[in-house]
Every structure is written in C-alpha cells, then in structure tokens.
PDB file of C-alpha atoms in Angstrom:
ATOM      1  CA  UNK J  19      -2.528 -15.474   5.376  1.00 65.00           C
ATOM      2  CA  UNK J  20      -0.504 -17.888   3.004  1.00 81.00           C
ATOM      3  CA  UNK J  21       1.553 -15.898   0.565  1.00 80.00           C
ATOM      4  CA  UNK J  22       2.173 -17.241  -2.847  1.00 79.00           C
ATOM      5  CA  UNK J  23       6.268 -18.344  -3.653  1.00 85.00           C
ATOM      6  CA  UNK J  24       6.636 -14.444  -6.017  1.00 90.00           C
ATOM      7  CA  UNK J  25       9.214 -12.255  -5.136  1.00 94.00           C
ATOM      8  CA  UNK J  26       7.819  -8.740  -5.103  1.00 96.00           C
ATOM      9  CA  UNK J  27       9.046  -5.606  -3.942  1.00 98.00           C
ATOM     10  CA  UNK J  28       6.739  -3.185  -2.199  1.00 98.00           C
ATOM     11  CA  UNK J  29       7.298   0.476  -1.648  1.00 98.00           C
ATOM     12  CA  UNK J  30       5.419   3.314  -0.480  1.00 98.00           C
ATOM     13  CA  UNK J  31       5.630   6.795  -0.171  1.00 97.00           C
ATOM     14  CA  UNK J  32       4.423   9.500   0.695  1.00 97.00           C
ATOM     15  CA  UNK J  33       4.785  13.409   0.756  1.00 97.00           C
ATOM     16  CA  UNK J  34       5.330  15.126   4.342  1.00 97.00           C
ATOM     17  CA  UNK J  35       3.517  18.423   4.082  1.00 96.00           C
ATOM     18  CA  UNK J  36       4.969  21.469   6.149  1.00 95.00           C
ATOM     19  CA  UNK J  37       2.214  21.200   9.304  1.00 94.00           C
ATOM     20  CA  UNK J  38       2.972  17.310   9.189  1.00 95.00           C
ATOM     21  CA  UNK J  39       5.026  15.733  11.832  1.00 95.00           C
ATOM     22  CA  UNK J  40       7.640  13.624  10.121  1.00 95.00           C
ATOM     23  CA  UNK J  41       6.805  11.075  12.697  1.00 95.00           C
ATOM     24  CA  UNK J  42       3.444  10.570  12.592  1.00 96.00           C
ATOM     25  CA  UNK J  43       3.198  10.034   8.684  1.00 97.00           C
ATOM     26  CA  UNK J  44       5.805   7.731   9.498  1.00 96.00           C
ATOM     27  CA  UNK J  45       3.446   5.875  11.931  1.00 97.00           C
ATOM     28  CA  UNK J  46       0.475   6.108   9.298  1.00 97.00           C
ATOM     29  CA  UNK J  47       2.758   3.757   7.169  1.00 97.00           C
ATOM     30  CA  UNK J  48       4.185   1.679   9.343  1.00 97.00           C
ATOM     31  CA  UNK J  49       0.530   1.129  10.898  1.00 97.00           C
ATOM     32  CA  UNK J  50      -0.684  -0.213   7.588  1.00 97.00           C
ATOM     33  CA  UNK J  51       2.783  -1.873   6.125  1.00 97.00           C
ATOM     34  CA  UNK J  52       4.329  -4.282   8.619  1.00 94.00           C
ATOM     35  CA  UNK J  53       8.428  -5.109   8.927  1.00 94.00           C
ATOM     36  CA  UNK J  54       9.413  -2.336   6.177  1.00 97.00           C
ATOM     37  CA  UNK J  55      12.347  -0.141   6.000  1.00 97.00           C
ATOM     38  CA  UNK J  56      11.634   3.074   6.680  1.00 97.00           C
ATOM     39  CA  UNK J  57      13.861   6.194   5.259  1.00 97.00           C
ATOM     40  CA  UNK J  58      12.508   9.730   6.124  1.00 96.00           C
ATOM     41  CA  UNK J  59      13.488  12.957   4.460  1.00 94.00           C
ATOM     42  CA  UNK J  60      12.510  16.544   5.156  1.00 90.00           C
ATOM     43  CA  UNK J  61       9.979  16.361   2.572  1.00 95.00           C
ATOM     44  CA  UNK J  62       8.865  12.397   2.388  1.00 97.00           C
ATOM     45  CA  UNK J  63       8.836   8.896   4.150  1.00 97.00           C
ATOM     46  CA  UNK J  64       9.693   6.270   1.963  1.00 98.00           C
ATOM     47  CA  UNK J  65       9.358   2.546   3.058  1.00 98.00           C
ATOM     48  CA  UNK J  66      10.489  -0.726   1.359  1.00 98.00           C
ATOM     49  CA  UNK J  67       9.984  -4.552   1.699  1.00 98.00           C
ATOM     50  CA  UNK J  68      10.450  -7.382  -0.251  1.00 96.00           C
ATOM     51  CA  UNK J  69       7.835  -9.334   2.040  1.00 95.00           C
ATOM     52  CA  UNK J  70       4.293 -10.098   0.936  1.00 94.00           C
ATOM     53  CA  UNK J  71       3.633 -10.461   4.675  1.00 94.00           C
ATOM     54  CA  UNK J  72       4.272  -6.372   4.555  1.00 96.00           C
ATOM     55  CA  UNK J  73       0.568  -6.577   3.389  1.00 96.00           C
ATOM     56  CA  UNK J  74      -0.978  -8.052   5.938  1.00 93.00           C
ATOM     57  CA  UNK J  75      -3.348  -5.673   6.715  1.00 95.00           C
ATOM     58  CA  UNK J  76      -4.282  -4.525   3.347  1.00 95.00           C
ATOM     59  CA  UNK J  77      -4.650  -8.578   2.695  1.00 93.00           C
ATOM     60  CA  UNK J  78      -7.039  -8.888   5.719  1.00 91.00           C
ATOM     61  CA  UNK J  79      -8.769  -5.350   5.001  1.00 91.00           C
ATOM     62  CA  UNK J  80      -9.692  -5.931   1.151  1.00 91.00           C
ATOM     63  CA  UNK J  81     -10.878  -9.977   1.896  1.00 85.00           C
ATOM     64  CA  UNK J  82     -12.851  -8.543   5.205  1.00 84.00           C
ATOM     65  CA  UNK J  83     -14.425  -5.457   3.832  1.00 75.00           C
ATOM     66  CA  UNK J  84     -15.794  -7.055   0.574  1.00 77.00           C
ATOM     67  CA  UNK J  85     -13.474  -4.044  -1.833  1.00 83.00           C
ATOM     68  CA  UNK J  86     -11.974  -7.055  -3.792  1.00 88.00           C
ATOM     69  CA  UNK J  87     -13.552  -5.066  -7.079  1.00 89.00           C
ATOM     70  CA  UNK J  88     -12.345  -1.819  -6.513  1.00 92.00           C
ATOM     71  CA  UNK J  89      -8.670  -2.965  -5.701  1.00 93.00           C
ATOM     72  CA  UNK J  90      -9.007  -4.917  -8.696  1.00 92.00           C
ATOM     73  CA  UNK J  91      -9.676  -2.051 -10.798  1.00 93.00           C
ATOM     74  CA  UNK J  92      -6.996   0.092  -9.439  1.00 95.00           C
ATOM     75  CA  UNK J  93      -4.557  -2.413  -9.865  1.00 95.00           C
ATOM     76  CA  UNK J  94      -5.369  -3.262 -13.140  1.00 94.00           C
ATOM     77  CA  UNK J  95      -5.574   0.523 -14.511  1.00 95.00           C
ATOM     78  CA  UNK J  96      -2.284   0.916 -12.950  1.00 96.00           C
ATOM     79  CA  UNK J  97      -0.586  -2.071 -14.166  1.00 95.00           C
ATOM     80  CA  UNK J  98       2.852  -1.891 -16.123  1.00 93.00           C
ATOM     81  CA  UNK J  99       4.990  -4.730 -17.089  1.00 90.00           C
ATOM     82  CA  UNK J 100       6.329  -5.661 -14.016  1.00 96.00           C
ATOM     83  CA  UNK J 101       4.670  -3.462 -11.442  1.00 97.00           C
ATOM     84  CA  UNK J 102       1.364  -1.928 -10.191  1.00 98.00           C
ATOM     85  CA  UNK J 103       0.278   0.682  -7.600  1.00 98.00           C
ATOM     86  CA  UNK J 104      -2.642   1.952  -5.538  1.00 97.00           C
ATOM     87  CA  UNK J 105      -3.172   5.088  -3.087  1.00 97.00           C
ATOM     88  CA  UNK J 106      -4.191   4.906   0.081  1.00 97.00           C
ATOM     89  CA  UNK J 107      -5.409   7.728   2.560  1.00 96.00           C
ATOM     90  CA  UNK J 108      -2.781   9.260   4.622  1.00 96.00           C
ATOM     91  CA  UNK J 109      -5.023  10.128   7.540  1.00 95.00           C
ATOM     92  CA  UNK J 110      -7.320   6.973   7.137  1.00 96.00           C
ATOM     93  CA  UNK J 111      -3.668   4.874   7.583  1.00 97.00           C
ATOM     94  CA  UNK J 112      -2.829   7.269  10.658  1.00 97.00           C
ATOM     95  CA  UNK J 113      -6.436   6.041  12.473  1.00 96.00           C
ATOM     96  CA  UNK J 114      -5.125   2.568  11.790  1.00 95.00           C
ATOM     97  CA  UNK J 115      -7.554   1.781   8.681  1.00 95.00           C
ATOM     98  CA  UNK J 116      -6.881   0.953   5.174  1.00 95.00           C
ATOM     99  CA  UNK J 117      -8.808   3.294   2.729  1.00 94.00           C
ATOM    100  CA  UNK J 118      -8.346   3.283  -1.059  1.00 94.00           C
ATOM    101  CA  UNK J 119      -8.593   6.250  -3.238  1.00 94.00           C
ATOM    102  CA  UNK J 120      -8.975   6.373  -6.462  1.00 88.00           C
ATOM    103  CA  UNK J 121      -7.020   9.774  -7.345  1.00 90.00           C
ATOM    104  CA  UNK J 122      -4.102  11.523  -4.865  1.00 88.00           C
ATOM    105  CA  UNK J 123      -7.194  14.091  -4.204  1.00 88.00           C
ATOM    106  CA  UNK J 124      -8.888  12.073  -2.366  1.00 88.00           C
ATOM    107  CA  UNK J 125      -6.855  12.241   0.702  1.00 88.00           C
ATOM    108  CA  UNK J 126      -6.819  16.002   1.504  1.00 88.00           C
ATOM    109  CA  UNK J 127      -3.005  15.636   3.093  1.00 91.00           C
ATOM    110  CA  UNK J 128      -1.771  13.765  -0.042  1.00 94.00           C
ATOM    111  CA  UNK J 129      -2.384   9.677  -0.451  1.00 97.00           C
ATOM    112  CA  UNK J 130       0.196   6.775   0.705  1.00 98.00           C
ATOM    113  CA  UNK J 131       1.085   5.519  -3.114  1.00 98.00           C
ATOM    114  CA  UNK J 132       1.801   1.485  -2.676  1.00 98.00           C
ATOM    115  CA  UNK J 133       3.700   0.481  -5.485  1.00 98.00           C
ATOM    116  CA  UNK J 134       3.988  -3.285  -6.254  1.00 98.00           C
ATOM    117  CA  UNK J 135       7.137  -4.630  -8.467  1.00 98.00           C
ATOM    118  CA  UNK J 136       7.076  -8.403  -9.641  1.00 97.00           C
ATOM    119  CA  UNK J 137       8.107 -10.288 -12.666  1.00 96.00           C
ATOM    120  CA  UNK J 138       4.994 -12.097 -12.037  1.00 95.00           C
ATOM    121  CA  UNK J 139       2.768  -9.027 -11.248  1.00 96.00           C
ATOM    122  CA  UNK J 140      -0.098 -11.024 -12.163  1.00 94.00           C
ATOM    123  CA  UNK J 141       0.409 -13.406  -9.403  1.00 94.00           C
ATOM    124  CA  UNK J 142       0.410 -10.504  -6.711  1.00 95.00           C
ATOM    125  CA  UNK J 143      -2.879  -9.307  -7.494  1.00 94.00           C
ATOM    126  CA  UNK J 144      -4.501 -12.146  -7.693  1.00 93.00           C
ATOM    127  CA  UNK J 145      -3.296 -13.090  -4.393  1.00 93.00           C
ATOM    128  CA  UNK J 146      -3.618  -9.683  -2.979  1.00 93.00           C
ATOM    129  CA  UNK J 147      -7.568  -9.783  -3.695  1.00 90.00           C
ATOM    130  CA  UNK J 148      -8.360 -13.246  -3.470  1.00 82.00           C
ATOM    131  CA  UNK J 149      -9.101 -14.541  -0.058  1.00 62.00           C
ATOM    132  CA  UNK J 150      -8.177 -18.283  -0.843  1.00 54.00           C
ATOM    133  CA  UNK J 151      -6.221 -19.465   2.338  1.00 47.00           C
TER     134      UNK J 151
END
C-alpha cells in the first residue's frame, strides 16, 4: 500500500454502551485502525493518528471487496472543507472485518465514526478508494 505525500489526521470514536467492556470496543478499533493512540473514557474510546498507514485495512478491505462506490458516496455526502467521515460497525470491527454503514443505526451497539481531516481532503479519498499501487 503506497500512501500519497497528504498529511491527514484520522480519528475515530466510538460510544461504550453500559453492557460493553471498555476493552473490547477498544480491540474492535484497534483491530481495524493500526498504530493509533488510544484514550478511553467511561463512556467512549477515542483513537487518533496522523498515519495513512492507520488505514491499512480499510485500504485493503474497500480495493479487495469491490465497495469502492459505496465508500465513495459516503465520503462524498460527508465531505466538509477540510474533512470527511464514514461509520463503521462496531461488532463487524470486533470479528476483525471492516463493514460500512450508511446511518449510526445500522450497527445495533452504535457505529465506529472514522473521521478524516486534510487540507487536501480530496487527495485522501481518492487514494483511500483507488487501488492504484
């Protein structure tokens, strides 16, 4: 995976619900985000990286599993000036698999939200659902 020269900032969080183990959301991030900082609270993990390389799973996922279009979409809807995000399911990410939702709902213990920040934003996505090596 050859990461374009952007700087980006990724984060991701996600809500720890009462008959959660801290932990094991924690794992359900850190299985699908690589090399992140990870800062838990009583209600949420929060994780940060200012590595494309955190994506390397995502990266591989989206390029293997032919989704390019709907990560497209949800990146594009959710575009800002300088940032973009996309959920992913919590309990999908805990089994060690990368599944997009298109609304929180769709992940029944609350979504991981991945939230992209670049001054070339642009850049990101392209890269993020291209599979040009």
């Amino acid at each position: 995976m050859k990461t374009p020269d952007v700087s980006c900032t990724i984060d991701a969080y996600c809500y720890i619900n009462p008959s959660e183990d801290p932990k094991k959301v924690e794992q359900a991030i850190t299985n699908i985000l690589v090399d992140v900082d990870v800062k838990i609270n009583k209600e949420s993990v929060r994780v940060t990286s200012t590595s494309l390389e955190s994506l390397q799973k995502i990266y591989e996922t989206i390029n293997s599993h032919h989704s390019k279009n709907a990560y497209r979409r949800q990146l594009n809807q959710n575009m800002s000036d300088e940032s973009s995000w996309f959920y992913l399911n919590k309990q999908a990410a805990f089994a060690n698999s990368v599944a997009l939702c298109s609304e929180s709902e769709e992940s029944p213990l609350g979504p991981i939200k991945i939230v992209l920040n670049s001054k070339n934003i642009q850049a990101v996505i392209e890269w993020l659902i291209s599979n040009r090596e």
